Amino acid sequence: IGRHKGSLLASTAQLIGIIMMVFFSSPNGSLQTLFLVWSVFYAVFGLGQGGEYPFSGASAVENYGPTVLSNKDFQGDKEAEEMALKSVVRGHRKRRGENIGMVFSMQGIGSVIGSLLILMLIYFAGNTSPQCNTSGYNEMGYNPAALEGAWRAFYFIGFLVILMSFMHRLFFAEENEAFAHARKKQEARDEVHQ
């Protein structure tokens, strides 16, 4: 399906999942209903997130540096074409690992930022320690309404980030050159075999 369509599909699944997690509220206040709906849409979100990693990794590999050379660039000079291709591949390989490492290190950075963000939201919700004798707090000493606001705000911030990524992919990102070139080669091979 291609990197572009695949990443849009992954983002769409994430958006659907996170929208439901942020905005769904059980009509009768049933925790069982909330748990069931959350489980289903967290799975939808997870499928989108699981699709994000391979598309990001593949794009990181394919988008680093020039990867497609045209025969027109060399006007029939096979030796020059071969040397240029080797040079591009060598330069591509040198920096490709750094690029992939950067993409996947964002998982760790996102985990740290997410953890700090939820801690800040809990702090601003005023639920940093149990307060057993306070009105509106449960038997464990926490205000369920304030904590619900904190986790909904947390997922809403994630929704905004995913929405920005989706909009960027929808309006600005294109199929990368390496994938388009590989697809054309595959189609040509398929035509020959038919």
mmCIF file of C-alpha atoms in Angstrom:
data_model
loop_
_atom_site.group_PDB
_atom_site.id
_atom_site.type_symbol
_atom_site.label_atom_id
_atom_site.label_comp_id
_atom_site.label_asym_id
_atom_site.label_seq_id
_atom_site.Cartn_x
_atom_site.Cartn_y
_atom_site.Cartn_z
ATOM 1 C CA ILE A 1 0.000 0.000 0.000
ATOM 2 C CA GLY A 2 3.009 2.268 0.241
ATOM 3 C CA ARG A 3 4.557 4.253 3.058
ATOM 4 C CA HIS A 4 2.311 7.282 2.586
ATOM 5 C CA LYS A 5 -1.019 5.452 2.585
ATOM 6 C CA GLY A 6 0.168 3.087 5.307
ATOM 7 C CA SER A 7 1.222 5.902 7.626
ATOM 8 C CA LEU A 8 -2.115 7.653 7.003
ATOM 9 C CA LEU A 9 -3.922 4.427 7.868
ATOM 10 C CA ALA A 10 -1.870 4.023 11.057
ATOM 11 C CA SER A 11 -2.569 7.639 12.060
ATOM 12 C CA THR A 12 -6.285 7.186 11.345
ATOM 13 C CA ALA A 13 -6.463 4.149 13.639
ATOM 14 C CA GLN A 14 -4.645 6.106 16.351
ATOM 15 C CA LEU A 15 -6.998 9.070 15.953
ATOM 16 C CA ILE A 16 -10.125 6.896 16.147
ATOM 17 C CA GLY A 17 -8.837 5.113 19.234
ATOM 18 C CA ILE A 18 -7.702 8.201 21.087
ATOM 19 C CA ILE A 19 -10.840 10.225 20.242
ATOM 20 C CA MET A 20 -12.965 7.549 21.861
ATOM 21 C CA MET A 21 -10.664 7.319 24.869
ATOM 22 C CA VAL A 22 -10.786 11.071 25.418
ATOM 23 C CA PHE A 23 -14.447 11.756 24.788
ATOM 24 C CA PHE A 24 -16.338 8.558 25.646
ATOM 25 C CA SER A 25 -18.275 8.738 28.860
ATOM 26 C CA SER A 26 -20.458 5.873 30.048
ATOM 27 C CA PRO A 27 -24.092 7.076 29.842
ATOM 28 C CA ASN A 28 -25.088 5.391 33.082
ATOM 29 C CA GLY A 29 -21.748 5.852 34.831
ATOM 30 C CA SER A 30 -20.967 2.136 34.586
ATOM 31 C CA LEU A 31 -17.295 1.369 35.047
ATOM 32 C CA GLN A 32 -17.785 -1.954 33.236
ATOM 33 C CA THR A 33 -19.047 -0.149 30.117
ATOM 34 C CA LEU A 34 -16.200 2.344 30.330
ATOM 35 C CA PHE A 35 -13.693 -0.502 30.688
ATOM 36 C CA LEU A 36 -15.141 -2.420 27.722
ATOM 37 C CA VAL A 37 -15.206 0.594 25.398
ATOM 38 C CA TRP A 38 -11.753 1.662 26.518
ATOM 39 C CA SER A 39 -10.372 -1.833 25.926
ATOM 40 C CA VAL A 40 -11.736 -1.965 22.384
ATOM 41 C CA PHE A 41 -10.547 1.492 21.395
ATOM 42 C CA TYR A 42 -7.216 1.146 23.161
ATOM 43 C CA ALA A 43 -6.714 -1.925 20.946
ATOM 44 C CA VAL A 44 -7.607 0.174 17.867
ATOM 45 C CA PHE A 45 -5.136 2.822 19.030
ATOM 46 C CA GLY A 46 -2.519 0.101 19.606
ATOM 47 C CA LEU A 47 -2.952 -1.254 16.088
ATOM 48 C CA GLY A 48 -2.295 2.220 14.732
ATOM 49 C CA GLN A 49 0.705 2.656 17.003
ATOM 50 C CA GLY A 50 2.014 -0.750 15.999
ATOM 51 C CA GLY A 51 1.791 0.311 12.361
ATOM 52 C CA GLU A 52 3.611 3.539 13.114
ATOM 53 C CA TYR A 53 6.919 1.894 14.022
ATOM 54 C CA PRO A 54 7.544 -0.087 10.816
ATOM 55 C CA PHE A 55 6.432 2.809 8.594
ATOM 56 C CA SER A 56 8.695 5.217 10.485
ATOM 57 C CA GLY A 57 11.620 2.817 10.318
ATOM 58 C CA ALA A 58 11.156 2.108 6.616
ATOM 59 C CA SER A 59 10.829 5.799 5.840
ATOM 60 C CA ALA A 60 13.944 6.569 7.870
ATOM 61 C CA VAL A 61 15.922 4.038 5.857
ATOM 62 C CA GLU A 62 14.580 5.073 2.473
ATOM 63 C CA ASN A 63 14.499 8.832 2.886
ATOM 64 C CA TYR A 64 18.089 9.439 3.866
ATOM 65 C CA GLY A 65 19.937 10.976 0.964
ATOM 66 C CA PRO A 66 19.475 10.467 -2.761
ATOM 67 C CA THR A 67 18.557 6.873 -3.498
ATOM 68 C CA VAL A 68 17.442 6.939 -7.125
ATOM 69 C CA LEU A 69 19.777 7.811 -9.952
ATOM 70 C CA SER A 70 18.480 8.371 -13.440
ATOM 71 C CA ASN A 71 20.172 6.981 -16.537
ATOM 72 C CA LYS A 72 19.819 10.465 -18.022
ATOM 73 C CA ASP A 73 22.294 11.734 -15.409
ATOM 74 C CA PHE A 74 25.101 9.699 -17.001
ATOM 75 C CA GLN A 75 24.140 9.689 -20.697
ATOM 76 C CA GLY A 76 25.221 6.112 -21.264
ATOM 77 C CA ASP A 77 28.479 6.251 -19.269
ATOM 78 C CA LYS A 78 28.134 2.952 -17.372
ATOM 79 C CA GLU A 79 31.358 3.396 -15.403
ATOM 80 C CA ALA A 80 30.324 6.821 -14.099
ATOM 81 C CA GLU A 81 26.862 5.487 -13.278
ATOM 82 C CA GLU A 82 28.346 2.554 -11.325
ATOM 83 C CA MET A 83 30.773 4.784 -9.392
ATOM 84 C CA ALA A 84 28.030 7.282 -8.510
ATOM 85 C CA LEU A 85 25.743 4.500 -7.358
ATOM 86 C CA LYS A 86 28.465 3.023 -5.138
ATOM 87 C CA SER A 87 29.157 6.470 -3.677
ATOM 88 C CA VAL A 88 25.475 7.085 -2.909
ATOM 89 C CA VAL A 89 25.057 3.648 -1.369
ATOM 90 C CA ARG A 90 28.221 4.066 0.723
ATOM 91 C CA GLY A 91 27.106 7.521 1.998
ATOM 92 C CA HIS A 92 23.592 6.242 2.523
ATOM 93 C CA ARG A 93 24.814 3.326 4.639
ATOM 94 C CA LYS A 94 27.080 5.527 6.770
ATOM 95 C CA ARG A 95 24.246 7.782 7.945
ATOM 96 C CA ARG A 96 21.316 5.372 7.713
ATOM 97 C CA GLY A 97 22.011 3.836 11.133
ATOM 98 C CA GLU A 98 22.075 7.251 12.767
ATOM 99 C CA ASN A 99 18.775 8.133 11.145
ATOM 100 C CA ILE A 100 17.091 4.894 12.248
ATOM 101 C CA GLY A 101 18.535 5.287 15.740
ATOM 102 C CA MET A 102 17.066 8.780 15.957
ATOM 103 C CA VAL A 103 13.622 7.548 14.873
ATOM 104 C CA PHE A 104 13.503 4.763 17.439
ATOM 105 C CA SER A 105 15.087 6.797 20.244
ATOM 106 C CA MET A 106 12.000 9.012 20.047
ATOM 107 C CA GLN A 107 10.094 6.144 21.700
ATOM 108 C CA GLY A 108 12.188 6.564 24.822
ATOM 109 C CA ILE A 109 12.017 10.340 24.709
ATOM 110 C CA GLY A 110 8.236 10.128 24.289
ATOM 111 C CA SER A 111 7.995 7.810 27.299
ATOM 112 C CA VAL A 112 9.925 10.246 29.482
ATOM 113 C CA ILE A 113 7.927 13.267 28.290
ATOM 114 C CA GLY A 114 4.644 11.356 28.703
ATOM 115 C CA SER A 115 5.550 10.311 32.238
ATOM 116 C CA LEU A 116 6.483 13.854 33.225
ATOM 117 C CA LEU A 117 3.306 15.204 31.623
ATOM 118 C CA ILE A 118 0.958 12.858 33.497
ATOM 119 C CA LEU A 119 2.764 13.617 36.773
ATOM 120 C CA MET A 120 2.320 17.355 36.150
ATOM 121 C CA LEU A 121 -1.376 16.885 35.338
ATOM 122 C CA ILE A 122 -1.911 14.871 38.526
ATOM 123 C CA TYR A 123 -0.073 17.575 40.471
ATOM 124 C CA PHE A 124 -2.242 20.336 38.981
ATOM 125 C CA ALA A 125 -5.332 18.229 39.715
ATOM 126 C CA GLY A 126 -4.329 18.432 43.387
ATOM 127 C CA ASN A 127 -4.029 14.672 43.892
ATOM 128 C CA THR A 128 -0.420 14.211 44.865
ATOM 129 C CA SER A 129 -1.177 12.572 48.210
ATOM 130 C CA PRO A 130 -4.211 10.948 49.847
ATOM 131 C CA GLN A 131 -6.630 13.318 51.570
ATOM 132 C CA CYS A 132 -9.054 11.005 53.350
ATOM 133 C CA ASN A 133 -11.153 13.579 55.193
ATOM 134 C CA THR A 134 -11.872 15.887 52.252
ATOM 135 C CA SER A 135 -15.290 16.162 50.628
ATOM 136 C CA GLY A 136 -15.490 14.711 47.099
ATOM 137 C CA TYR A 137 -12.610 12.319 47.656
ATOM 138 C CA ASN A 138 -12.989 8.536 47.614
ATOM 139 C CA GLU A 139 -12.085 6.073 50.375
ATOM 140 C CA MET A 140 -8.489 5.953 49.147
ATOM 141 C CA GLY A 141 -8.182 9.717 49.531
ATOM 142 C CA TYR A 142 -8.237 10.796 45.888
ATOM 143 C CA ASN A 143 -10.668 12.922 43.917
ATOM 144 C CA PRO A 144 -11.938 10.705 41.056
ATOM 145 C CA ALA A 145 -13.297 13.659 39.043
ATOM 146 C CA ALA A 146 -9.958 15.480 39.197
ATOM 147 C CA LEU A 147 -8.024 12.361 38.214
ATOM 148 C CA GLU A 148 -10.433 11.687 35.360
ATOM 149 C CA GLY A 149 -9.801 15.223 34.130
ATOM 150 C CA ALA A 150 -6.046 14.609 34.359
ATOM 151 C CA TRP A 151 -6.028 11.438 32.265
ATOM 152 C CA ARG A 152 -8.485 12.871 29.735
ATOM 153 C CA ALA A 153 -6.256 15.953 29.384
ATOM 154 C CA PHE A 154 -3.247 13.648 28.979
ATOM 155 C CA TYR A 155 -4.880 11.744 26.127
ATOM 156 C CA PHE A 156 -6.214 14.974 24.606
ATOM 157 C CA ILE A 157 -2.668 16.325 24.352
ATOM 158 C CA GLY A 158 -1.699 13.059 22.629
ATOM 159 C CA PHE A 159 -4.676 13.505 20.309
ATOM 160 C CA LEU A 160 -3.403 16.953 19.296
ATOM 161 C CA VAL A 161 0.069 15.579 18.516
ATOM 162 C CA ILE A 162 -1.357 12.719 16.442
ATOM 163 C CA LEU A 163 -3.721 15.110 14.666
ATOM 164 C CA MET A 164 -0.813 17.384 13.691
ATOM 165 C CA SER A 165 1.110 14.370 12.398
ATOM 166 C CA PHE A 166 -1.934 13.184 10.437
ATOM 167 C CA MET A 167 -2.482 16.621 8.878
ATOM 168 C CA HIS A 168 1.184 16.860 7.906
ATOM 169 C CA ARG A 169 1.031 13.442 6.249
ATOM 170 C CA LEU A 170 -2.247 14.201 4.528
ATOM 171 C CA PHE A 171 -1.297 17.568 3.053
ATOM 172 C CA PHE A 172 2.500 17.688 2.820
ATOM 173 C CA ALA A 173 4.028 14.204 2.845
ATOM 174 C CA GLU A 174 4.364 12.242 -0.359
ATOM 175 C CA GLU A 175 5.387 8.714 -1.237
ATOM 176 C CA ASN A 176 9.157 8.624 -1.036
ATOM 177 C CA GLU A 177 11.263 8.314 -4.152
ATOM 178 C CA ALA A 178 12.848 4.971 -3.255
ATOM 179 C CA PHE A 179 9.503 3.255 -2.699
ATOM 180 C CA ALA A 180 8.014 4.704 -5.895
ATOM 181 C CA HIS A 181 11.083 3.551 -7.837
ATOM 182 C CA ALA A 182 10.897 0.048 -6.346
ATOM 183 C CA ARG A 183 7.179 -0.151 -7.145
ATOM 184 C CA LYS A 184 7.810 0.797 -10.780
ATOM 185 C CA LYS A 185 10.520 -1.857 -11.060
ATOM 186 C CA GLN A 186 8.184 -4.471 -9.560
ATOM 187 C CA GLU A 187 5.373 -3.517 -11.942
ATOM 188 C CA ALA A 188 7.788 -3.801 -14.884
ATOM 189 C CA ARG A 189 8.861 -7.280 -13.705
ATOM 190 C CA ASP A 190 5.235 -8.299 -13.305
ATOM 191 C CA GLU A 191 4.467 -7.194 -16.858
ATOM 192 C CA VAL A 192 7.362 -9.264 -18.207
ATOM 193 C CA HIS A 193 6.160 -12.399 -16.370
ATOM 194 C CA GLN A 194 2.593 -12.107 -17.646
#
